[in-house]
Amino acid sequence: MHPAFSIIIFTTLSGLGYGLAAWLGLGLLDPAQPATKVAHVAALALIAGGLVSSTLHLGNPQRAWRAFSQWRSSWLSREGVLAIVTFMPLTWSAYLAVFESRWDPVIGIIGTALCAVTVFSTSMIYASLKSVDSWHTPWTPASYLGFAAASGLAALAAFGAAGGASPLWPLAGGAAVLVLIAWAIKHGWRKQAVRPPLSTPESATGLGHIGKVRQLEPPHMTDNYLIREMGFRVARKHARKLWLIALVMGCGVPAALLAGLAVFPEPAGVASVLVALMAVLSLMVGMLVERWLFFAEARHAVMNYYR
Amino acid sequence: MTSLPSEPTGKKLGLVIDLDVCVGCHACVVACKEWNTGGYGAALSDQQPYGAEVSGAWLNRVHSYEVTPDRRDGVVIGEAGDARVVHFPKSCLHCDDAPCVTVCPTGASYKREEDGIVLVDEDKCIGCGLCAWSCPYGAREMDLAAGVMKKCTLCVDRIYNETLEEVDRVPSCVRTCPTNARHFGDLADPASEVSRMVAERGGFDLMPEQGTRPVNKYLPPRPRTPLAASMAPAADDTTDATGFFGWVDRMLDRI
Ligand code: SF4
Ligand code: SF4
Ligand code: SF4
């Protein structure tokens, strides 16, 4: 599948934003701290930025409002509706933190739950497509949720360090553990992704009863929308290297940094803020590469007609 | 509304494509483009139509495959004579369980209750492309100029069009096909000509494992006499010469 830049940015940024907002909703940071107020605003900005980016690839973005109408059948529509609904408790929580320096558990927890459901529905857009084997599995929502939770808690640890949260080690240690869990889920996802394909050139043409099917001539001399959209190959060539980069940047570096922060806590020190920030940045780079691979490595059933 | 009709559709209008007969001339491809660029919805645009990188939206494409029989032990027989070429036209199959309809967030994609035709309401389409991702057959293509999704309409603007002569009230691709490889009809009616063809010839679904329950059916290529059997006999083999030529043959042998 073609890894559209806008969709990769959208899924990773909004995942981070929802993850951060979800942890903030649990009231883990002191709402009186300026860093906590910034965290609330940052979470909203990340989510909004992701949503705007996701409309960039539309052919007719001016009609995007119509996408709220088909929540009964479409996960894309559900995601749109949930994104808007989730904004309400999140904005309310942010308002309370920024202007009244307080945390309301009811609104906070409603926000946390809605964040989880929204990330879940984003992932179901992909997981519901039977035409893409590797996506069509419960591992897909699991890994989206895992990455959102891990990056969110890592970001929370960074804001906690900046706000002098004490003790810091549960946040940093928890984030390190979640990073490991997220990548363990992703590892499970990659293992299932290599299962034999559901459809083959033989089943696609129905000619398997005669023998082995091979494309003799494509239907067009030049490429077409289907090949551009469903048959992207650039990253596949380097899939192994990219996977290693994703593992090092997304798993090894941030897990080590966060674990270090948990073991040698230095509350409110500039150093701990920097270390946590580096962990978040590195994790985001790793997640972007992972998301790129999620698309670029996915094989679409239609490509059976072009083999 | 992008939920599928709750009841089975009254009719199941669709195509039956005969893979034994198609010669791969692409006439249906061109006829489809010609009709649909001036008919239903936005024109089917091309990008760089006169440039080096021509591309555009087409609703019907013809692939060509080489099918090589497998030996029982799974080893592919490589002899050139045994491979056969199958030309393979492909357009939307108007699936009963169309995933392209249910994924659509806007209600632009829908399946008609009365005849089962799957259509896109272009005034609602936001061009998100998700329906094209969901179709395992590659039957949907984005019109890059209009930013809306395009697909085979089963020529809905011909088949009910009373201003056309009756013989023309069939899809453009069916009307055009010089070898009669494409047939149009109601596949819900077991007595229809298309249903009978499917029953007689063992018509099949493409990718039944995808669970889309396509309406369109394909008829398999008929068994073919092996190439060796239809080869001309060797020039010096006269064993089956009879009558006058047999006598000449025997006389000449004696000399
Ligand atoms: S062939 Fe594809 S576009 Fe046509 S109805 Fe089936 S899934 Fe939808
Ligand atoms: S491209 Fe148009 S028809 Fe297809 S899913 Fe999106 S809004 Fe619906
Ligand atoms: S039925 Fe009409 S729109 Fe569909 S492939 Fe044939 S000519 Fe094209």
JSON list of C-alpha atoms in Angstrom, two decimals, chain A residues 105-193:
[
{"chain": "A", "resi": 105, "resn": "PRO", "atom": "CA", "xyz": [-11.91, 12.90, 37.90]},
{"chain": "A", "resi": 106, "resn": "VAL", "atom": "CA", "xyz": [-15.25, 12.34, 36.13]},
{"chain": "A", "resi": 107, "resn": "ILE", "atom": "CA", "xyz": [-14.48, 14.52, 33.12]},
{"chain": "A", "resi": 108, "resn": "GLY", "atom": "CA", "xyz": [-10.89, 13.27, 33.11]},
{"chain": "A", "resi": 109, "resn": "ILE", "atom": "CA", "xyz": [-11.81, 9.61, 33.04]},
{"chain": "A", "resi": 110, "resn": "ILE", "atom": "CA", "xyz": [-14.53, 10.10, 30.43]},
{"chain": "A", "resi": 111, "resn": "GLY", "atom": "CA", "xyz": [-11.86, 11.78, 28.31]},
{"chain": "A", "resi": 112, "resn": "THR", "atom": "CA", "xyz": [-9.44, 8.89, 28.88]},
{"chain": "A", "resi": 113, "resn": "ALA", "atom": "CA", "xyz": [-12.02, 6.31, 27.83]},
{"chain": "A", "resi": 114, "resn": "LEU", "atom": "CA", "xyz": [-12.99, 8.28, 24.71]},
{"chain": "A", "resi": 115, "resn": "CYS", "atom": "CA", "xyz": [-9.31, 8.65, 23.74]},
{"chain": "A", "resi": 116, "resn": "ALA", "atom": "CA", "xyz": [-8.93, 4.88, 23.83]},
{"chain": "A", "resi": 117, "resn": "VAL", "atom": "CA", "xyz": [-12.09, 4.33, 21.79]},
{"chain": "A", "resi": 118, "resn": "THR", "atom": "CA", "xyz": [-11.01, 6.91, 19.20]},
{"chain": "A", "resi": 119, "resn": "VAL", "atom": "CA", "xyz": [-7.58, 5.33, 18.71]},
{"chain": "A", "resi": 120, "resn": "PHE", "atom": "CA", "xyz": [-9.31, 1.96, 18.49]},
{"chain": "A", "resi": 121, "resn": "SER", "atom": "CA", "xyz": [-11.61, 3.17, 15.73]},
{"chain": "A", "resi": 122, "resn": "THR", "atom": "CA", "xyz": [-8.67, 4.64, 13.80]},
{"chain": "A", "resi": 123, "resn": "SER", "atom": "CA", "xyz": [-7.00, 1.25, 13.89]},
{"chain": "A", "resi": 124, "resn": "MET", "atom": "CA", "xyz": [-10.23, -0.50, 12.88]},
{"chain": "A", "resi": 125, "resn": "ILE", "atom": "CA", "xyz": [-10.27, 1.47, 9.62]},
{"chain": "A", "resi": 126, "resn": "TYR", "atom": "CA", "xyz": [-7.29, -0.69, 8.66]},
{"chain": "A", "resi": 127, "resn": "ALA", "atom": "CA", "xyz": [-8.12, -3.84, 10.59]},
{"chain": "A", "resi": 128, "resn": "SER", "atom": "CA", "xyz": [-11.55, -4.06, 8.96]},
{"chain": "A", "resi": 129, "resn": "LEU", "atom": "CA", "xyz": [-10.13, -4.32, 5.43]},
{"chain": "A", "resi": 130, "resn": "LYS", "atom": "CA", "xyz": [-10.16, -7.96, 4.43]},
{"chain": "A", "resi": 131, "resn": "SER", "atom": "CA", "xyz": [-8.44, -7.02, 1.18]},
{"chain": "A", "resi": 132, "resn": "VAL", "atom": "CA", "xyz": [-5.18, -6.33, 3.05]},
{"chain": "A", "resi": 133, "resn": "ASP", "atom": "CA", "xyz": [-4.14, -9.54, 4.78]},
{"chain": "A", "resi": 134, "resn": "SER", "atom": "CA", "xyz": [-1.60, -8.19, 7.24]},
{"chain": "A", "resi": 135, "resn": "TRP", "atom": "CA", "xyz": [-3.98, -5.49, 8.55]},
{"chain": "A", "resi": 136, "resn": "HIS", "atom": "CA", "xyz": [-7.00, -7.73, 8.96]},
{"chain": "A", "resi": 137, "resn": "THR", "atom": "CA", "xyz": [-6.24, -8.94, 12.48]},
{"chain": "A", "resi": 138, "resn": "PRO", "atom": "CA", "xyz": [-6.90, -7.98, 16.13]},
{"chain": "A", "resi": 139, "resn": "TRP", "atom": "CA", "xyz": [-3.15, -7.35, 16.38]},
{"chain": "A", "resi": 140, "resn": "THR", "atom": "CA", "xyz": [-3.67, -4.11, 14.43]},
{"chain": "A", "resi": 141, "resn": "PRO", "atom": "CA", "xyz": [-5.87, -2.36, 17.03]},
{"chain": "A", "resi": 142, "resn": "ALA", "atom": "CA", "xyz": [-3.68, -3.84, 19.77]},
{"chain": "A", "resi": 143, "resn": "SER", "atom": "CA", "xyz": [-0.55, -2.31, 18.31]},
{"chain": "A", "resi": 144, "resn": "TYR", "atom": "CA", "xyz": [-2.16, 1.09, 17.64]},
{"chain": "A", "resi": 145, "resn": "LEU", "atom": "CA", "xyz": [-3.38, 1.22, 21.24]},
{"chain": "A", "resi": 146, "resn": "GLY", "atom": "CA", "xyz": [-0.01, 0.03, 22.52]},
{"chain": "A", "resi": 147, "resn": "PHE", "atom": "CA", "xyz": [1.90, 2.75, 20.70]},
{"chain": "A", "resi": 148, "resn": "ALA", "atom": "CA", "xyz": [-0.56, 5.47, 21.73]},
{"chain": "A", "resi": 149, "resn": "ALA", "atom": "CA", "xyz": [-0.32, 4.43, 25.38]},
{"chain": "A", "resi": 150, "resn": "ALA", "atom": "CA", "xyz": [3.47, 4.13, 25.36]},
{"chain": "A", "resi": 151, "resn": "SER", "atom": "CA", "xyz": [4.19, 7.41, 23.56]},
{"chain": "A", "resi": 152, "resn": "GLY", "atom": "CA", "xyz": [1.59, 9.17, 25.67]},
{"chain": "A", "resi": 153, "resn": "LEU", "atom": "CA", "xyz": [3.11, 8.03, 28.93]},
{"chain": "A", "resi": 154, "resn": "ALA", "atom": "CA", "xyz": [6.62, 8.88, 27.73]},
{"chain": "A", "resi": 155, "resn": "ALA", "atom": "CA", "xyz": [5.40, 12.40, 26.92]},
{"chain": "A", "resi": 156, "resn": "LEU", "atom": "CA", "xyz": [3.67, 12.55, 30.31]},
{"chain": "A", "resi": 157, "resn": "ALA", "atom": "CA", "xyz": [6.96, 11.62, 31.98]},
{"chain": "A", "resi": 158, "resn": "ALA", "atom": "CA", "xyz": [8.67, 14.47, 30.12]},
{"chain": "A", "resi": 159, "resn": "PHE", "atom": "CA", "xyz": [6.04, 16.98, 31.27]},
{"chain": "A", "resi": 160, "resn": "GLY", "atom": "CA", "xyz": [6.19, 15.44, 34.74]},
{"chain": "A", "resi": 161, "resn": "ALA", "atom": "CA", "xyz": [9.95, 15.97, 34.86]},
{"chain": "A", "resi": 162, "resn": "ALA", "atom": "CA", "xyz": [9.49, 19.55, 33.75]},
{"chain": "A", "resi": 163, "resn": "GLY", "atom": "CA", "xyz": [6.86, 20.11, 36.41]},
{"chain": "A", "resi": 164, "resn": "GLY", "atom": "CA", "xyz": [8.95, 18.55, 39.14]},
{"chain": "A", "resi": 165, "resn": "ALA", "atom": "CA", "xyz": [6.65, 15.59, 39.64]},
{"chain": "A", "resi": 166, "resn": "SER", "atom": "CA", "xyz": [7.82, 13.54, 42.56]},
{"chain": "A", "resi": 167, "resn": "PRO", "atom": "CA", "xyz": [8.31, 10.68, 42.51]},
{"chain": "A", "resi": 168, "resn": "LEU", "atom": "CA", "xyz": [9.15, 10.64, 38.81]},
{"chain": "A", "resi": 169, "resn": "TRP", "atom": "CA", "xyz": [10.21, 7.02, 38.65]},
{"chain": "A", "resi": 170, "resn": "PRO", "atom": "CA", "xyz": [6.72, 5.45, 38.35]},
{"chain": "A", "resi": 171, "resn": "LEU", "atom": "CA", "xyz": [6.01, 7.59, 35.26]},
{"chain": "A", "resi": 172, "resn": "ALA", "atom": "CA", "xyz": [9.38, 6.99, 33.62]},
{"chain": "A", "resi": 173, "resn": "GLY", "atom": "CA", "xyz": [9.51, 3.33, 34.60]},
{"chain": "A", "resi": 174, "resn": "GLY", "atom": "CA", "xyz": [5.93, 2.78, 33.49]},
{"chain": "A", "resi": 175, "resn": "ALA", "atom": "CA", "xyz": [6.68, 4.41, 30.14]},
{"chain": "A", "resi": 176, "resn": "ALA", "atom": "CA", "xyz": [9.75, 2.20, 29.67]},
{"chain": "A", "resi": 177, "resn": "VAL", "atom": "CA", "xyz": [7.65, -0.89, 30.34]},
{"chain": "A", "resi": 178, "resn": "LEU", "atom": "CA", "xyz": [4.88, 0.28, 28.01]},
{"chain": "A", "resi": 179, "resn": "VAL", "atom": "CA", "xyz": [7.41, 0.95, 25.24]},
{"chain": "A", "resi": 180, "resn": "LEU", "atom": "CA", "xyz": [8.59, -2.64, 25.57]},
{"chain": "A", "resi": 181, "resn": "ILE", "atom": "CA", "xyz": [5.02, -3.96, 25.62]},
{"chain": "A", "resi": 182, "resn": "ALA", "atom": "CA", "xyz": [4.08, -1.90, 22.55]},
{"chain": "A", "resi": 183, "resn": "TRP", "atom": "CA", "xyz": [6.97, -3.34, 20.57]},
{"chain": "A", "resi": 184, "resn": "ALA", "atom": "CA", "xyz": [6.23, -6.84, 21.80]},
{"chain": "A", "resi": 185, "resn": "ILE", "atom": "CA", "xyz": [2.71, -6.45, 20.39]},
{"chain": "A", "resi": 186, "resn": "LYS", "atom": "CA", "xyz": [4.19, -5.07, 17.18]},
{"chain": "A", "resi": 187, "resn": "HIS", "atom": "CA", "xyz": [6.48, -8.09, 17.02]},
{"chain": "A", "resi": 188, "resn": "GLY", "atom": "CA", "xyz": [3.41, -10.33, 17.29]},
{"chain": "A", "resi": 189, "resn": "TRP", "atom": "CA", "xyz": [1.78, -8.30, 14.54]},
{"chain": "A", "resi": 190, "resn": "ARG", "atom": "CA", "xyz": [4.78, -8.79, 12.25]},
{"chain": "A", "resi": 191, "resn": "LYS", "atom": "CA", "xyz": [4.82, -12.51, 12.90]},
{"chain": "A", "resi": 192, "resn": "GLN", "atom": "CA", "xyz": [1.18, -12.89, 11.84]},
{"chain": "A", "resi": 193, "resn": "ALA", "atom": "CA", "xyz": [1.79, -10.65, 8.84]}
]
